[in-house]
């Protein structure tokens, strides 16, 4: 009973009852028995939708009630806002909630007063690197989806970050929440924690496989579920669910497939909608169109008007929220999603269809089956407690033999064990530098001892493997002047400290420094040298390493600065430079693209920083071209090409443009710091390229677009009306501003107020007749 919880704040039982929670679910009760409200460490491995969030809340609230401070680590930025909304419910009892994602260089001082902080593991890692003083005040850390330590790209950060937090605060309560996995006890051993390992679910789940005219269920029964002429299996299942007044979540393996499937399934849903539902859906479709005017937005709105939707990481936050809400309100009857949704957005439905159980995997060179863990997480979204009698999760078989295969592979299978991915060079390169720079280790032995606290160390029998990779990484970091090793002592150089605080992969930093240096050298050579850098031999220099900072500084001092005009660096060159670092997720080069970007490279090679790799170096040349494609997207954005054209030209969603822009902003900011760290005179050019990409405008609009509420389109309209900067806006004739903003009074008042206009009121003002702005 929620009245009998030790250690929780006194308002909690009533609060829970108001939310319809009278009793704990059995795994939650086990967690309380294991002391989660009394400061004990805990690993909880329980199925999706079985109440993990409440376990987290019990831990955090009781810790805060004892005068402490809690941190909740989310696996995805997209989930931070969802958790924020959950936890903000507690603000009525005087708690302060803070959310921190993005912006890796700050120490987040404003978070010092918060009782509960929500952040991604990358953000927490960066806060530790920047010595955020409040980190030491933490008394409780909860990590959601801890099984993601198995993820090759992001897992090591989570692992190392937990190890650091626990070293900084030896009394820290650690609570790790996981989907059901094969080796939960290994995680518990690693974290020195009690274990709740349960497969209890609040609502029954029937798993099954559909083939032909039947749904085969795991209890051995069969339901007739017939496919009509010309109908796909998925459509038949969606229709069958609709006839029973239920909704369906369909998981597919790519964004494109999600969009295509939603478009098709709209035809299935349409005839089942009531007139009232159609009206409400039409309103939501309008809201979707208002979020952005791109093809994705249009396609989504069209599907939603018919009661279907797609959901993937290429959608903007606004789109995602509208879809999730409409699905929860049962207006949208089917959502076709890529697996991101399964990772935690709480959108249960009567039925789940796992349509694709293979997806493209670059490292496998083709289609590879999904893990049992992932498929079970998707399946776990079936069934809404209190609303449905039970949930059904269905895999689609395309042949009779496949029915058996899918039962073996997924329905009856246990999820895989989770394995640490730490002992890989890219991961250790970053984390070893940060560990040394923040003083967690001062010698090779200290470093190995620190790494002993990771999951990796607790899982391996071959400690030699870790030592070997550590030694390789130390050599690399030393050679590039990020670290100094003297008499067994490890020390970060000034450059190394900067790189660690900037949250850069050291390899990105080396690429940036090297590229800038090449540009400076090229610029100072260009008067005397014949031939462009493209004619130079393409092999890397003999020492194949990157130049050291001290060499660089010498270079900078020794060369005649007058020859290297920093204003000559083109924005494209800088966008390309940051796009080729391992910290930028480059655009994929499609087969038809190669020729186009080779042409582009031929025409604009002079603008790129550093020598183009030879075409015979397949991998590097390919990367160079992908980086060029990515850089061209950024350049388009920064020259005011409209969003719809960009999404079409590069085959991306609006959310992807945002993502690339944010990464570029961060990396260019870092490049600015690096340039001044190694005395390169390029900071101004970099800063301008950064601001242009931030606002998506040409140079002349940078000032205007920086006014809150203005943005790229309005800045251009104002500029066309003769208002060219912030100062002019402040003193502008209101009728001109109103005309430029197409008679939108509210917007005009807002903009004028933000620009500091004396009297922003638009009352009685009429749009000036002689101002014509017509961009669209
Ligand atoms: P998970 O994080 O495990 O996927 P959630 O924590 O989101 O699952 O819980 C799923 C749903 O169950 C939420 O809507 C939550 O309010 C509800 N819930 C959690 N615990 C209880 C409980 N003890 N009694 C009733 N409902 C609960």
PDB file of C-alpha atoms in Angstrom, residues 328 517 684:
ATOM      1  CA  UNK A 328      -2.798   8.570 -26.604  1.00  0.00           C
ATOM      2  CA  UNK A 517      47.045  24.840 -39.903  1.00  0.00           C
ATOM      3  CA  UNK A 684      36.579  35.623 -36.541  1.00  0.00           C
TER       4      UNK A 684
END
